[in-house]
mmCIF file of C-alpha atoms in Angstrom:
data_model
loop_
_atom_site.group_PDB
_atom_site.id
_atom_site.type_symbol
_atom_site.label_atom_id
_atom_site.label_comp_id
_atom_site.label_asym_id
_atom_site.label_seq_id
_atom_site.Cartn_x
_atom_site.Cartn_y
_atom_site.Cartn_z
ATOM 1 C CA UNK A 508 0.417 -0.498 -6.124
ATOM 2 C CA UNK A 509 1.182 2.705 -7.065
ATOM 3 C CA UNK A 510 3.506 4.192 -4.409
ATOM 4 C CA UNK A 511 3.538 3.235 -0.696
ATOM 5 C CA UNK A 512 3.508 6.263 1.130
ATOM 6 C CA UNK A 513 3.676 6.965 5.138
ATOM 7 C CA UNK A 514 0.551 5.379 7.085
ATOM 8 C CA UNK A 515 1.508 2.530 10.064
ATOM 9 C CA UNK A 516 2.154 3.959 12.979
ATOM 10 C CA UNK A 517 2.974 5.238 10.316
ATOM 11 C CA UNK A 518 2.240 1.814 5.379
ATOM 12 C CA UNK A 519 1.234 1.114 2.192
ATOM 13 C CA UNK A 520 1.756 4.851 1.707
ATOM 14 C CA UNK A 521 0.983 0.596 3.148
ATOM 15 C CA UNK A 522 2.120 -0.693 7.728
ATOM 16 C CA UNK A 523 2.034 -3.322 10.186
ATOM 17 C CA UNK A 524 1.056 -5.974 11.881
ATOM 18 C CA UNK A 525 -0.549 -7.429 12.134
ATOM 19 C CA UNK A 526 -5.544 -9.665 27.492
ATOM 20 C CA UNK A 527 -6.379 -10.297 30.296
ATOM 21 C CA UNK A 528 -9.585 -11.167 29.282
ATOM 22 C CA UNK A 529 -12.204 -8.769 30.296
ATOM 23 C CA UNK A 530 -10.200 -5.752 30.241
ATOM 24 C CA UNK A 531 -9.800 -3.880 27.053
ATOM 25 C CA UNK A 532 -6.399 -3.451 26.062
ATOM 26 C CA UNK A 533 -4.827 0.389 24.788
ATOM 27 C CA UNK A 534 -3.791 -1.317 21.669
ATOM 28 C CA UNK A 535 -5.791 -3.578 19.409
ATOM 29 C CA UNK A 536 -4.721 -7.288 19.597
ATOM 30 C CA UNK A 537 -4.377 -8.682 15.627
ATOM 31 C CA UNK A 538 -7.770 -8.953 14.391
ATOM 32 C CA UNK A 539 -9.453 -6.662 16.462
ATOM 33 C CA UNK A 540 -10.277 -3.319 15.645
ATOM 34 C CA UNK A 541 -10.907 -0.434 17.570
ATOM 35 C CA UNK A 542 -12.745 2.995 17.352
ATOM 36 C CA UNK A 543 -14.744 1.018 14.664
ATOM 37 C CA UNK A 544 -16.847 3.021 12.334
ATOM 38 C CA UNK A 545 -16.382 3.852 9.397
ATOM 39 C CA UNK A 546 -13.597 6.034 10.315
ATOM 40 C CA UNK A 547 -10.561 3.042 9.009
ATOM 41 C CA UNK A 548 -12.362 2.386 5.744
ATOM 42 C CA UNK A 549 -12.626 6.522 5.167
ATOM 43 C CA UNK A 550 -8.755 6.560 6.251
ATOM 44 C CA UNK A 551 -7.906 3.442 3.176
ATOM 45 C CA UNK A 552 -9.520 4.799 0.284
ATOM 46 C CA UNK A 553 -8.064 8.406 1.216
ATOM 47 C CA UNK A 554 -4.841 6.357 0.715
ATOM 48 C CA UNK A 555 -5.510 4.865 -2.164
ATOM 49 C CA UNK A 556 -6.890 7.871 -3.274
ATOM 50 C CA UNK A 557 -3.817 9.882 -2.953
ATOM 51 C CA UNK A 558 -1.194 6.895 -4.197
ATOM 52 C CA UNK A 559 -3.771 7.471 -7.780
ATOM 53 C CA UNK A 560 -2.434 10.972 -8.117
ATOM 54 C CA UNK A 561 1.091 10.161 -6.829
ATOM 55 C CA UNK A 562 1.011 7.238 -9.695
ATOM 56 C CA UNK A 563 -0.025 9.748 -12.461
ATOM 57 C CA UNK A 564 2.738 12.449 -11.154
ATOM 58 C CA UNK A 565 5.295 9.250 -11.036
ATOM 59 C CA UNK A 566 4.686 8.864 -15.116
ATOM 60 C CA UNK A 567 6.280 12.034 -16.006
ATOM 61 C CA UNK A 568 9.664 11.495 -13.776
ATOM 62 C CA UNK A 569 9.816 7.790 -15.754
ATOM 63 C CA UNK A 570 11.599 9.123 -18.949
ATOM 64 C CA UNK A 571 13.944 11.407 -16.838
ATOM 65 C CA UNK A 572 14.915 8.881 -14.155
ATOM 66 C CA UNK A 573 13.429 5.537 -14.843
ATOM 67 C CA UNK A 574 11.630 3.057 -12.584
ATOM 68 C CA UNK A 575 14.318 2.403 -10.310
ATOM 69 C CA UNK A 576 15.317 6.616 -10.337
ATOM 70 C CA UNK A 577 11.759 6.866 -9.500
ATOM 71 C CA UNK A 578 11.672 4.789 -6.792
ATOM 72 C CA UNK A 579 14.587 6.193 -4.842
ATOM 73 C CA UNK A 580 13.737 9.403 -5.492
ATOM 74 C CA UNK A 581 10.381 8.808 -3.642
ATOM 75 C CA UNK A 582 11.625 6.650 -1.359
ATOM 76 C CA UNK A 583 14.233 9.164 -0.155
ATOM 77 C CA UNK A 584 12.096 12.294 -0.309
ATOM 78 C CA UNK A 585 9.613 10.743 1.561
ATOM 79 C CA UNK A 586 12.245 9.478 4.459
ATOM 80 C CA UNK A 587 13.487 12.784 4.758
ATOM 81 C CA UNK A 588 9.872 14.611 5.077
ATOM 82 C CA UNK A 589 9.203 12.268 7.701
ATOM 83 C CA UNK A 590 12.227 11.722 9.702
ATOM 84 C CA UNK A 591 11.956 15.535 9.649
ATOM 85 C CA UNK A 592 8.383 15.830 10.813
ATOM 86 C CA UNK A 593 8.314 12.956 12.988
ATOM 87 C CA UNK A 594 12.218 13.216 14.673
ATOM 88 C CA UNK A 595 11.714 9.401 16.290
ATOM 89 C CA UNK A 596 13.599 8.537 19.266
ATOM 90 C CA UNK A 597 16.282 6.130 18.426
ATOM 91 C CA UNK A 598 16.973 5.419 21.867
ATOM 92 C CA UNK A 599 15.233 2.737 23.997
ATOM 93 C CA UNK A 600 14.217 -0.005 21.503
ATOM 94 C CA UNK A 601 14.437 -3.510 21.726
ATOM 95 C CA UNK A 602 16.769 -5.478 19.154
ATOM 96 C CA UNK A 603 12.875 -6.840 18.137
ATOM 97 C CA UNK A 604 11.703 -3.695 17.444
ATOM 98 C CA UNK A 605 14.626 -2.983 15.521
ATOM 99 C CA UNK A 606 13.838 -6.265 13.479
ATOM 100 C CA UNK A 607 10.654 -4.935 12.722
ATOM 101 C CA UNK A 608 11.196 -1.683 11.058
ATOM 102 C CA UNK A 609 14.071 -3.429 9.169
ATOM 103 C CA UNK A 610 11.524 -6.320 7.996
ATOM 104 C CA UNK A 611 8.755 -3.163 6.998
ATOM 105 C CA UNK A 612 11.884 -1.381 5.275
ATOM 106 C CA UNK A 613 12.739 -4.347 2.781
ATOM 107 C CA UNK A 614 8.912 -4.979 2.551
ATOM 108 C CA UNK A 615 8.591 -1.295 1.533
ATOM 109 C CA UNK A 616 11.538 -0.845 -1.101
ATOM 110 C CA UNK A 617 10.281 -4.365 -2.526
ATOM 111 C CA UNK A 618 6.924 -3.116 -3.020
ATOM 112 C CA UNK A 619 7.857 -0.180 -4.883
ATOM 113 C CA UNK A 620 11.049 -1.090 -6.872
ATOM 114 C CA UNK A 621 8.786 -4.197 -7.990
ATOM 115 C CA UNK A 622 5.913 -2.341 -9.056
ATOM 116 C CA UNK A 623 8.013 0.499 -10.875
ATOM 117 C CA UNK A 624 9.594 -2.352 -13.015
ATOM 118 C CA UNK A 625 5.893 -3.662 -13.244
ATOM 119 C CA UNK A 626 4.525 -1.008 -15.096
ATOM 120 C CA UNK A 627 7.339 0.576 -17.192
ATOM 121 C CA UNK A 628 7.308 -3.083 -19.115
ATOM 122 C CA UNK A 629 2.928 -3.670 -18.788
ATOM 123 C CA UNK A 630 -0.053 -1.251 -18.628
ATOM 124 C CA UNK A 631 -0.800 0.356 -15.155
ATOM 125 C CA UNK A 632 -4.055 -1.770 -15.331
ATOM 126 C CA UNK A 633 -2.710 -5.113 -15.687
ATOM 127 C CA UNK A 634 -0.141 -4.155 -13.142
ATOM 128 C CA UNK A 635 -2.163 -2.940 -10.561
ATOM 129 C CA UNK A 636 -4.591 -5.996 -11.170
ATOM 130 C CA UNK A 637 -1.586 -8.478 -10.156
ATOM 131 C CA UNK A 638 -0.568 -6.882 -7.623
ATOM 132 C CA UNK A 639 -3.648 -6.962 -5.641
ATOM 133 C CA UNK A 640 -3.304 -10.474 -5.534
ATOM 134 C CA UNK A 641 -1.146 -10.503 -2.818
ATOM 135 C CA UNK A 642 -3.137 -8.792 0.006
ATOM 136 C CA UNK A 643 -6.420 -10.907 -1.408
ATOM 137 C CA UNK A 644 -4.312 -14.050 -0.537
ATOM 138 C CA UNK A 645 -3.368 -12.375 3.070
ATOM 139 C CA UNK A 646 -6.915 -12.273 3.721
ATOM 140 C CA UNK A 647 -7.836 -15.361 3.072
ATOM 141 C CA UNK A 648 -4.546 -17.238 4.909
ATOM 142 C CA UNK A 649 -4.944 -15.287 8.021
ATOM 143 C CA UNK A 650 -8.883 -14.822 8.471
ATOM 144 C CA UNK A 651 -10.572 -17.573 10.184
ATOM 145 C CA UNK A 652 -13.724 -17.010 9.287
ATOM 146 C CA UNK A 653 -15.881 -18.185 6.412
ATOM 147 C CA UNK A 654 -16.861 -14.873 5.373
ATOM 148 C CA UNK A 655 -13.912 -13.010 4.435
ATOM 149 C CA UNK A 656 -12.681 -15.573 2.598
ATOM 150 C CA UNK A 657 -15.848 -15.324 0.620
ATOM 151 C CA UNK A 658 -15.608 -11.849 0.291
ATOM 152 C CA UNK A 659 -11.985 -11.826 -0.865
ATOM 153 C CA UNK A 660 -13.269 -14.509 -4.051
ATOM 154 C CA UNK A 661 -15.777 -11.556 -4.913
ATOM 155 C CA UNK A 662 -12.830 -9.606 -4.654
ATOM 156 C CA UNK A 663 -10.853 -11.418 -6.723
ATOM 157 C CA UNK A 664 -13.327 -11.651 -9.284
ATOM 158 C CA UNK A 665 -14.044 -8.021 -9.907
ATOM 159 C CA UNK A 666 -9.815 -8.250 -10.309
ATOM 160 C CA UNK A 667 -10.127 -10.414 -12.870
ATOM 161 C CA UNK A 668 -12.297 -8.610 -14.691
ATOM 162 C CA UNK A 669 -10.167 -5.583 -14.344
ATOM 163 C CA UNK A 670 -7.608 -7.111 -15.846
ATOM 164 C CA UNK A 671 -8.728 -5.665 -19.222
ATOM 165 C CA UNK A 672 -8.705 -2.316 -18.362
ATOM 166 C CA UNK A 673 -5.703 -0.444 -19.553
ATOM 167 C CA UNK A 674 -4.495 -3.551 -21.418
ATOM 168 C CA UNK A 675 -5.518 -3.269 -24.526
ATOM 169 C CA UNK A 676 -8.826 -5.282 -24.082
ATOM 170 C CA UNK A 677 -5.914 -8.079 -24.862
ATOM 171 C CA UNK A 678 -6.034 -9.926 -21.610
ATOM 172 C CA UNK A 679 -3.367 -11.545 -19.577
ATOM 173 C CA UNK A 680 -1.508 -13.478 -22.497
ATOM 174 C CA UNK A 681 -0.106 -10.559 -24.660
ATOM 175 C CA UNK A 682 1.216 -8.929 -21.432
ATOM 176 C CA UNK A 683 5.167 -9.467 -20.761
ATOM 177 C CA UNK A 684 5.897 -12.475 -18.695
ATOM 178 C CA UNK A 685 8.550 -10.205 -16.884
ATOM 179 C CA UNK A 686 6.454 -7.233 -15.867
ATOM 180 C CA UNK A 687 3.833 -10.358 -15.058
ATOM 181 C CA UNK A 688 6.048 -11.561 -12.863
ATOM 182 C CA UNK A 689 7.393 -8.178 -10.933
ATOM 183 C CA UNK A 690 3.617 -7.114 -10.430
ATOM 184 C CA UNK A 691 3.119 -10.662 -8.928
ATOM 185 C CA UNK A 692 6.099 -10.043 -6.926
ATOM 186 C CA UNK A 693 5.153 -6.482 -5.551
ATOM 187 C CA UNK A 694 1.813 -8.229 -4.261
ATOM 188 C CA UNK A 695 3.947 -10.387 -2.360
ATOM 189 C CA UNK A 696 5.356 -7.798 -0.981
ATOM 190 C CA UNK A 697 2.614 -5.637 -0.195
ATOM 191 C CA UNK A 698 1.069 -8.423 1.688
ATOM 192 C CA UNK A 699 4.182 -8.139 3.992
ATOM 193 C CA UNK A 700 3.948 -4.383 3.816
ATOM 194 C CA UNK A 701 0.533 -5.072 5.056
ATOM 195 C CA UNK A 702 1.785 -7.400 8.425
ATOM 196 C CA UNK A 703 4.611 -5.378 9.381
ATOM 197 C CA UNK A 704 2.941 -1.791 9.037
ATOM 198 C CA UNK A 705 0.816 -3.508 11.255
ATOM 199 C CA UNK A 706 3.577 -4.450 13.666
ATOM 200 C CA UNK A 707 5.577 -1.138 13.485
ATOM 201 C CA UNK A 708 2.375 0.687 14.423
ATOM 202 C CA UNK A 709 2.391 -1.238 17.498
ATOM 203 C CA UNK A 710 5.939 -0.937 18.438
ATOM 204 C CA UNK A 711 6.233 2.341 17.870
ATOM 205 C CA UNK A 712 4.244 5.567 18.869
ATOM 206 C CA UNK A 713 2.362 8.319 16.480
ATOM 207 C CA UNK A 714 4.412 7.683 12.806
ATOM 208 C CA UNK A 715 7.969 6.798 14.427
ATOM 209 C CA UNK A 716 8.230 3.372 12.796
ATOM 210 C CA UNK A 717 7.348 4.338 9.401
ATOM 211 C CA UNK A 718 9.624 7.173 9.659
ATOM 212 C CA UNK A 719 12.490 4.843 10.720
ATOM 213 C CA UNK A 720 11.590 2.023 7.415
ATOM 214 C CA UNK A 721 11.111 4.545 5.236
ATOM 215 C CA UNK A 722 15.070 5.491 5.651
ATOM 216 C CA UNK A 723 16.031 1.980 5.754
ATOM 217 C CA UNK A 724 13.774 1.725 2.358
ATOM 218 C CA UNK A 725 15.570 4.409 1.024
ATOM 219 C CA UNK A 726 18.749 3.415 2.092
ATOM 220 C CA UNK A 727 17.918 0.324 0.362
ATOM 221 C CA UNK A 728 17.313 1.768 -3.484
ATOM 222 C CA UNK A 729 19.648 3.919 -3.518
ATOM 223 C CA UNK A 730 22.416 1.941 -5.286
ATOM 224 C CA UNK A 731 19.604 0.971 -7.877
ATOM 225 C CA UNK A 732 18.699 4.402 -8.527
ATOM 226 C CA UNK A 733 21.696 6.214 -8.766
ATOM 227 C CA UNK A 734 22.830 3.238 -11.163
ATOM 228 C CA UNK A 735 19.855 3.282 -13.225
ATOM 229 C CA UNK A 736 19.667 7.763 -13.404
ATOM 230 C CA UNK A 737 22.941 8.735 -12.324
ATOM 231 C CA UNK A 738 22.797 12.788 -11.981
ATOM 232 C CA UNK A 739 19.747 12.837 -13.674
ATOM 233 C CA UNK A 740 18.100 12.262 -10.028
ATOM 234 C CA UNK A 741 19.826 15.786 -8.930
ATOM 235 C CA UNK A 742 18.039 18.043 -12.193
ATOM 236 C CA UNK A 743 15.808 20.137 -10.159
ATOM 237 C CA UNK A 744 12.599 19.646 -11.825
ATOM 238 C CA UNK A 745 12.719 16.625 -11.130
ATOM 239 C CA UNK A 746 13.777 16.974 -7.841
ATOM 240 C CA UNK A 747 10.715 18.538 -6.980
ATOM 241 C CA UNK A 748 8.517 16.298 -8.846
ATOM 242 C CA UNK A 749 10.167 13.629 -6.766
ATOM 243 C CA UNK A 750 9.203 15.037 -3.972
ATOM 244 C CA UNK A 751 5.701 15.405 -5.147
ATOM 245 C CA UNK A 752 5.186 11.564 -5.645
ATOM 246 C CA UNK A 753 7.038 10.915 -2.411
ATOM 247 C CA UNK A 754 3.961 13.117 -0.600
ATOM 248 C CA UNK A 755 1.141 11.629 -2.731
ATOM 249 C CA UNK A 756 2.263 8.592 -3.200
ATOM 250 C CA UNK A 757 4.315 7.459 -0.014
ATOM 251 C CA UNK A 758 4.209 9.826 3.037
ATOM 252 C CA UNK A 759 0.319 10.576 3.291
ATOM 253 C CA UNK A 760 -1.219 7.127 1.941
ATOM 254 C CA UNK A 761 1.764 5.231 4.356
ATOM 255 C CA UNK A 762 0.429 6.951 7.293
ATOM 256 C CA UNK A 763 -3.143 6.836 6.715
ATOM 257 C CA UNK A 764 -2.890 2.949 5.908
ATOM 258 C CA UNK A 765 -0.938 2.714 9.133
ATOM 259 C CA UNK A 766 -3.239 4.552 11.204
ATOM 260 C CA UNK A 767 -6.027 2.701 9.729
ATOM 261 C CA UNK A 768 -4.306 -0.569 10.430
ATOM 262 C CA UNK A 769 -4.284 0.273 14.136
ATOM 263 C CA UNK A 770 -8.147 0.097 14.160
ATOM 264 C CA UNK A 771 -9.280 -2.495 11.977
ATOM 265 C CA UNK A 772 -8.081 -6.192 11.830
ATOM 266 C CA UNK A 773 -5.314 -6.959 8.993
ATOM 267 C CA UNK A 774 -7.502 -9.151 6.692
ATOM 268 C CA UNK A 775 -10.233 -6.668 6.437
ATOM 269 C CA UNK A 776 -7.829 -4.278 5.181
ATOM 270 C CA UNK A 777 -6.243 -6.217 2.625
ATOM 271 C CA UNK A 778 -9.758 -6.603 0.930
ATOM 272 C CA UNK A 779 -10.514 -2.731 1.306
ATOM 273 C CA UNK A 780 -6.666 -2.858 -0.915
ATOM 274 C CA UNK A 781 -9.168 -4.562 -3.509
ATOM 275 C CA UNK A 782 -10.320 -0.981 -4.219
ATOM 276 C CA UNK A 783 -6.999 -0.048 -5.626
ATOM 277 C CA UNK A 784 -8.004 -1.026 -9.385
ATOM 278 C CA UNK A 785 -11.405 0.764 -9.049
ATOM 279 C CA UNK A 786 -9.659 3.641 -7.964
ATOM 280 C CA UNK A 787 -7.510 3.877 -10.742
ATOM 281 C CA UNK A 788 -9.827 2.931 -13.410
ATOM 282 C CA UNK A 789 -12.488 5.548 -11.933
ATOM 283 C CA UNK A 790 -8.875 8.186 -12.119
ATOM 284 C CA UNK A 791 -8.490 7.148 -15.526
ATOM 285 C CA UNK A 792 -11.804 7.460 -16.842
ATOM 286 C CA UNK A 793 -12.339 10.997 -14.795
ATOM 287 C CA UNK A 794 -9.247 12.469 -15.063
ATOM 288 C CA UNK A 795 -7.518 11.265 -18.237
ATOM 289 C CA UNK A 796 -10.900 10.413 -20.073
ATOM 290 C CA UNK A 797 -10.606 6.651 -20.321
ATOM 291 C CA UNK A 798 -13.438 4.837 -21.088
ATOM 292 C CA UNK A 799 -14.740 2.215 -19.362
ATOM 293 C CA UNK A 800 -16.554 -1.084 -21.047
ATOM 294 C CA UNK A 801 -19.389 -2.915 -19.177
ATOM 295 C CA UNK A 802 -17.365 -5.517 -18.078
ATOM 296 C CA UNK A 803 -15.054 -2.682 -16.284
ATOM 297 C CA UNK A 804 -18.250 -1.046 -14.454
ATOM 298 C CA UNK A 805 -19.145 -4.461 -13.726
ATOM 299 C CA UNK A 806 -15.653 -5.419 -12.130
ATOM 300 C CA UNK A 807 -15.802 -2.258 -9.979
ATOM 301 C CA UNK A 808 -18.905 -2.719 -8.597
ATOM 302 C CA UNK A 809 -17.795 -6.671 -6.871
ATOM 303 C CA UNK A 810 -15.015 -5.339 -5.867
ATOM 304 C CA UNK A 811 -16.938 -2.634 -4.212
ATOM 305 C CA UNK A 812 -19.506 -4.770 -3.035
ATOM 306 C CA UNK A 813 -16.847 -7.350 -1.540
ATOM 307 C CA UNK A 814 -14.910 -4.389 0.497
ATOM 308 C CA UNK A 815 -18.200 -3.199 1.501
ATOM 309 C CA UNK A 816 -19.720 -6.566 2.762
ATOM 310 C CA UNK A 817 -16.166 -6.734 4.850
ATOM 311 C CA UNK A 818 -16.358 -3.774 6.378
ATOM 312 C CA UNK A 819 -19.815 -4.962 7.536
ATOM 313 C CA UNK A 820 -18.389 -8.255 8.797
ATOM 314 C CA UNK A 821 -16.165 -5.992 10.650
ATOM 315 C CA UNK A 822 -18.478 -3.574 12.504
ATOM 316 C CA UNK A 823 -20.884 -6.536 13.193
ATOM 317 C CA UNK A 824 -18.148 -8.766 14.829
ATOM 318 C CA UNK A 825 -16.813 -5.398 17.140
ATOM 319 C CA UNK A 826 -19.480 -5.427 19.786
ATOM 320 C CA UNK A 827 -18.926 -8.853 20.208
#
């Protein structure tokens, strides 16, 4: 997953979590949505969208700073953006609420300092493929219907397929067992992204929560990244790209996935994550001139057909 960025309440870059009867209630209950439309799914693949660019920006800091330089550096320029633009009341929170944003802070310095190591040992492809795993498998634990977990196996299969792309047409077995195993880990921890953005939106008004985990995230790397860079994270150009992938990559896609998270249930929106691969092989084929095989057209198009046949499971089950 490229770079979390600020989206629950803020997630994602995601984040959280995921009545009297008759009455509607101000905030969605998990699984509900509300303000349906398309208006969520537009708000998700702007996010993913933006963490695409922040990625490509994020491979010209790794020589200077390496993965874990690169993480903190976003991770800390994208705390103090928002803690600056959002200023969130520290005052008048229950120790639960305090839980929460702790639990979304780990989730979100997991995410990233996993996928970082990810991809500077396998191809962003491969990585990126992996990691998806881990919202796919939210889906299908907490839906309860039949559908979505239908959906999600299209899902997963246009994954598969992706698997290729960036890797050398080699598959899965050439790939590192380490970086294997740190993009399986980052989808772990995306999937948790994923509950408490959810959560933190909920607990805490406009982008407050994300604000508050996105310091405790940085808070969190920073003995990693100033052991693995040293001074090399204070050389101005690469200050400033820093603060580049922390916009791109954290700050906007965070808050987007969190706002989106507020208005559509949790397991439809860790399908729409499916599109995360497309995106980037669609990036790399328009942007950096990668071609793509049959087999990666083909891959795109169930995953797209899988988010697309959620989202429709989504609108049809709102009037209800």
């Amino acid at each position: 997953m490229p770079a979390p960025s600020a989206s629950p309440s803020s997630s994602p870059s995601q984040a959280a979590t995921t009545a009297p009867a008759p009455v509607p209630a101000p905030l969605p209950a998990e699984g509900q949505g509300r303000g349906g439309g398309l208006g969520p799914v537009a708000l998700v693949i702007s996010a993913g969208i933006s963490v695409q660019f922040g990625a490509a920006l994020a491979v010209m800091i790794m020589p200077r700073a390496g993965a874990a330089g690169v993480v903190t550096l976003r991770l800390a320029a994208a705390a103090v953006v928002l803690l600056l633009l959002c200023r969130p009341k520290v005052r008048g929170h229950s120790r639960s609420d305090w839980g929460t944003v702790l639990a979304f802070g780990v989730a979100m310095a997991g995410m990233n300092g996993l996928f970082y190591q990810a991809i500077d040992r396998i191809p962003l492809g491969p990585a990126v493929t992996l990691e998806v795993l881990g919202p796919l498998a939210l889906s299908v634990l907490v839906s309860r219907r039949l559908v979505n977990v239908l959906w999600a196996g299209l899902a997963l299969g246009g994954v598969v397929l992706l698997s290729g792309h960036g890797g050398g047409g080699l598959g899965f077995g050439s790939l590192d067992p380490l970086g294997e195993a740190f993009a399986l880990g980052a989808g772990a921890m995306w999937a948790a992204y994923i509950v408490f953005s959810a959560r933190t939106g909920r607990r805490f008004p406009q982008a407050d929560g994300l604000a508050l985990a996105m310091a405790v995230a940085a808070v969190l790397s920073l003995p990693l990244g100033i052991a693995g860079a040293g001074t090399d994270l204070l050389v101005p150009s690469t200050l400033a790209l820093g603060l580049g992938v922390a916009v791109l990559s954290s700050v906007l896609p965070y808050t987007l996935e969190m706002l989106a998270l507020r208005r559509m249930p949790a397991p439809t929106f860790a399908i729409l994550m499916s599109l995360e691969p497309a995106i980037a092989a669609t990036a790399g084929f328009l942007v950096l001139n990668q071609a793509m095989s049959a087999l990666d057209a083909l891959a795109i198009a169930l995953v797209i057909a899988a988010s697309m046949g959620a989202v429709r499971s989504q609108m049809r089950k709102q009037p209800a």
